[in-house]
Amino acid sequence: MARKAVCCGLSSLELLLMVMFLLMTGITVGLFTVLAINLNSQTKESEKPIPSLNPPENPFLIGVGRADCTGPVGDIPLMGYANLDQTAGGIHTRLFSRAFIVDDGSRRVVFVSAEIGMVSQRLRLEVLKELELRFGDLYRQENVVLSGTHTHSGLAGYFQYTLFMITSKGYIKSSIKPIVDGIVKSIELAHNNMRPGRIFLNKGDIVGSNLNRSPQSYLNNPEEERRRYKSDTDQQIVTLKFTDLDGDGIGIFSWFAVHPVSMNYTNRMVSSDNLGHASYLFEQEKNIGSLPGEGPFVAAFATSNSGDASPNTHGPYCINTGDKCDYLNSSCPIGGTKMCVAFGPGKDMFESTKIIGENIYRKAKELYASAEQELHGRVHAAHQWINMTDVTVHLNSTHSVKTCKPALGHSFAAGTIDGGGDLNFTQGAIEGDPFWDGIRDALLGSPSKEIQDCHNPKPILFSTGEMNKPLPWHPAIVDVQIITIGSVAIVAIPGEATTMSGRRIREAVKQELERHESFTKAEVILTGLSNIYTHYITTYEEYQVQRYEGASTIYGPHTLSAYIQHFRGLARAIVEGKVGELPKGPEPPFFSNVFSLLSNPPVDKKPENTSFGQVLQQVNSVYKVGEVASVTFVAGNPRNSGDMRDKTFVTVEKLLKRTGTWEVIHTDGSWVTRFHWIKGSGGQSNATVEWHIPVSAEPGTYRIRHFGHFKQRIINPVFTAYEGTSDEFRVTKTLYSL
Ligand SMILES: *[C@@H]1O[C@H](CO)[C@@H](O)[C@H](O)[C@H]1NC(C)=O
Ligand SMILES: *[C@@H]1O[C@H](CO)[C@@H](O)[C@H](O)[C@H]1NC(C)=O
Ligand SMILES: *[C@@H]1O[C@H](CO)[C@@H](O)[C@H](O)[C@H]1NC(C)=O
Ligand SMILES: *[C@@H]1O[C@H](CO)[C@@H](O)[C@H](O)[C@H]1NC(C)=O
Ligand SMILES: *[C@@H]1O[C@H](CO)[C@@H](O)[C@H](O)[C@H]1NC(C)=O
Ligand SMILES: *[C@@H]1O[C@H](CO)[C@@H](O)[C@H](O)[C@H]1NC(C)=O
Ligand SMILES: *[C@@H]1O[C@H](CO)[C@@H](O)[C@H](O)[C@H]1NC(C)=O
């Protein structure tokens, strides 16, 4: 469905002269190709790094790849808000996995950013198995970092620990498979296009795109430490620019500390949220004329120490009364926690996603254009599995402390200002609520004294470390991993580090690395939500306040210190050339008896006297740009369409007057389309497709189409493809111009 490359870069005079020349000489065939070639050389010029820099003598080999990892967009809960009512119902934007491979001639490292809530241990193990089948031991647990962007509008169902399975409706094979396949395919694509290339580092600040959602916890950090930073969130964006030897850009990898929760828990459409929108904008700009997910340029935007960084920049207030929420417990006088919600910067969640995404994209673009600090040297990878329930942290020569078996505190159930819990829990609880403790004891048993003491002052709600039925509720074995490229270190954080936790990790790793001359001026980057999900990582001081993040720091008050100790160990092994001597650690389990709580989709039914794909609610005959064209079809359950990666449920098509043919200008991956799948009763459902017609849309004749499958028969089911097409409609610049 790729469209021809047409567009920009030449001055209009040059363009005019070239078109005239071509027309005069009668060469009309291939006009666009010629233009595109000229265009490319133009873009190339402007993208080239500062010419005085000579290509390195021993260049890296670089590969980039992107693949669709969107799963079945019906019925499956979305992963993030742990809200079982928030099940998938269509697509706002598709989800992609983006892979980068760097080889220094003798070793290689892979880093992947997938548009999912987080990487789970199960997902990682399944990806590594697939990689082993295809590549032997080329890509293994040491040199592959898998991270999730933390969008809260991706699909759940890819976990093997009980707590996550409960909020996912179990382990869902049809949900994990597209993610595994998408990640593996992105790595395979990167592997297949490895070429000599160059990498440039650049960083800058983005102001006003994140705010600390637990400032009272942050304030509990030592004053002299806080004084060293200008903000209670990290505003830094770090980018790596990848080019070939000629300086032609092939990709960008970028890190910024923000929660992708611009889309709130009322959203049902799969969406890559704010960081995903930055990727989308960057790739659409570089891959001129391509549909979403197509074209060679890959732009990944990962999250870093975003544990307490909200994108809802207007901050929290009580949505029922307009009051300020209580500062300490984020509760409202009427309605409690649920009513205290943060919004902004847009008027609705779509506009907020767009604004935050654009802010990140704009800064990244500027940094990309001006990047000149080139990376040189070797690549390294260090990885260990550690038993996080049993780490002894040496605070100094005389004192040591220990991590705990996992447990979640009461404030975990309160949620945050980005999405509050349904029950009457509030953040900042350091005493249990007798009512809920009673229910917990009756249902799950009371936590042992050992675990209570270890987690003090956390009042324990779920003593997950002591809950093993039907499978352990939380992991014990956790990945710690660092990869380095030249003087840049990428630290894979197995959870969500708060702002200050992230700063402490960065500082510790930097200090270890800089003991060696090849790392003078080391740049340490954190990739959050990597490899395995273990909830939050707060500082010891933040933990004492027991807001949501502290209550969700599952290995106790010394969780951060334990990670710092291990990350220091990895960094030291790298600089001392002793990575091979690191103990591998205990291997994580791979549970065979995972369970699913989601039944197969029912057979699809249609209203009497209609057919699948038939239009129930027609488009208007004319729309003005800026309006929304909408059409409703009789639909099947999207789960009955099977693997829809690299396909689309939706097209917006433009009539080409000259040839009388239809050109696809948008798919369900486009920002301007919304595919709502609305589930009715008795197996009936509708697909409502919206096209939010951009102001830049060309006047002309258009139509909207929907593609799907319906299922017949429960036993030996039959799946039949259907399609539906709206009436043709016109788009005008103003309603009265035609
Ligand atoms: C939240 O804190 C305020 C005092 O700051 C208190 O009046 C209120 O009762 C607390 N709310 C809850 C639900 O604990
Ligand atoms: C979610 O966003 C929509 C606007 O897009 C808004 O109407 C709704 O109140 C928000 N809900 C919450 C809980 O934030
Ligand atoms: C992890 O440590 C705990 C002690 O907290 C121990 O009981 C458990 O057996 C250990 N697990 C593994 C896989 O080593
Ligand atoms: C070691 O740390 C403990 C706890 O922070 C502190 O009380 C003690 O004074 C420290 N000892 C030394 C020798 O620094
Ligand atoms: C929460 O609700 C229960 C039942 O309504 C009540 O007994 C309990 O006191 C409430 N807790 C708080 C902190 O309001
Ligand atoms: C369906 O079509 C039949 C035959 O034309 C007609 O008798 C019946 O009333 C229609 N049913 C509905 C619900 O329109
Ligand atoms: C589908 O759309 C039609 C027309 O808008 C409506 O009457 C019907 O109730 C819808 N059905 C479902 C399942 O939403």
PDB file of C-alpha atoms and ligand atoms in Angstrom, residues 616-617 632-633 678-681 684-686, ligand 7:
ATOM      1  CA  LEU A 616     -25.873   1.179   9.218  1.00  0.00           C
ATOM      2  CA  GLN A 617     -25.083   4.866   9.553  1.00  0.00           C
ATOM      3  CA  THR A 632     -20.970   2.703  11.050  1.00  0.00           C
ATOM      4  CA  PHE A 633     -20.818  -0.844   9.677  1.00  0.00           C
ATOM      5  CA  ILE A 678     -18.540  -1.494  19.694  1.00  0.00           C
ATOM      6  CA  LYS A 679     -19.677  -4.764  21.181  1.00  0.00           C
ATOM      7  CA  GLY A 680     -23.408  -5.243  21.490  1.00  0.00           C
ATOM      8  CA  SER A 681     -25.348  -8.130  22.955  1.00  0.00           C
ATOM      9  CA  GLN A 684     -23.759  -8.402  17.446  1.00  0.00           C
ATOM     10  CA  SER A 685     -21.301  -5.587  17.034  1.00  0.00           C
ATOM     11  CA  ASN A 686     -20.659  -2.404  15.083  1.00  0.00           C
TER      12      ASN A 686
HETATM   13  C1  LIG B   7     -25.111  -0.271  15.606  1.00  0.00           C
HETATM   14  O1  LIG B   7     -25.459   0.952  15.008  1.00  0.00           O
HETATM   15  C2  LIG B   7     -26.852   1.104  14.799  1.00  0.00           C
HETATM   16  C3  LIG B   7     -27.074   2.377  14.007  1.00  0.00           C
HETATM   17  O2  LIG B   7     -26.391   3.447  14.581  1.00  0.00           O
HETATM   18  C4  LIG B   7     -27.559   1.093  16.150  1.00  0.00           C
HETATM   19  O3  LIG B   7     -28.949   1.220  15.963  1.00  0.00           O
HETATM   20  C5  LIG B   7     -27.255  -0.200  16.865  1.00  0.00           C
HETATM   21  O4  LIG B   7     -27.793  -0.189  18.152  1.00  0.00           O
HETATM   22  C6  LIG B   7     -25.750  -0.396  16.965  1.00  0.00           C
HETATM   23  N1  LIG B   7     -25.461  -1.706  17.506  1.00  0.00           N
HETATM   24  C7  LIG B   7     -24.517  -1.896  18.398  1.00  0.00           C
HETATM   25  C8  LIG B   7     -24.246  -3.319  18.768  1.00  0.00           C
HETATM   26  O5  LIG B   7     -23.876  -0.984  18.898  1.00  0.00           O
END
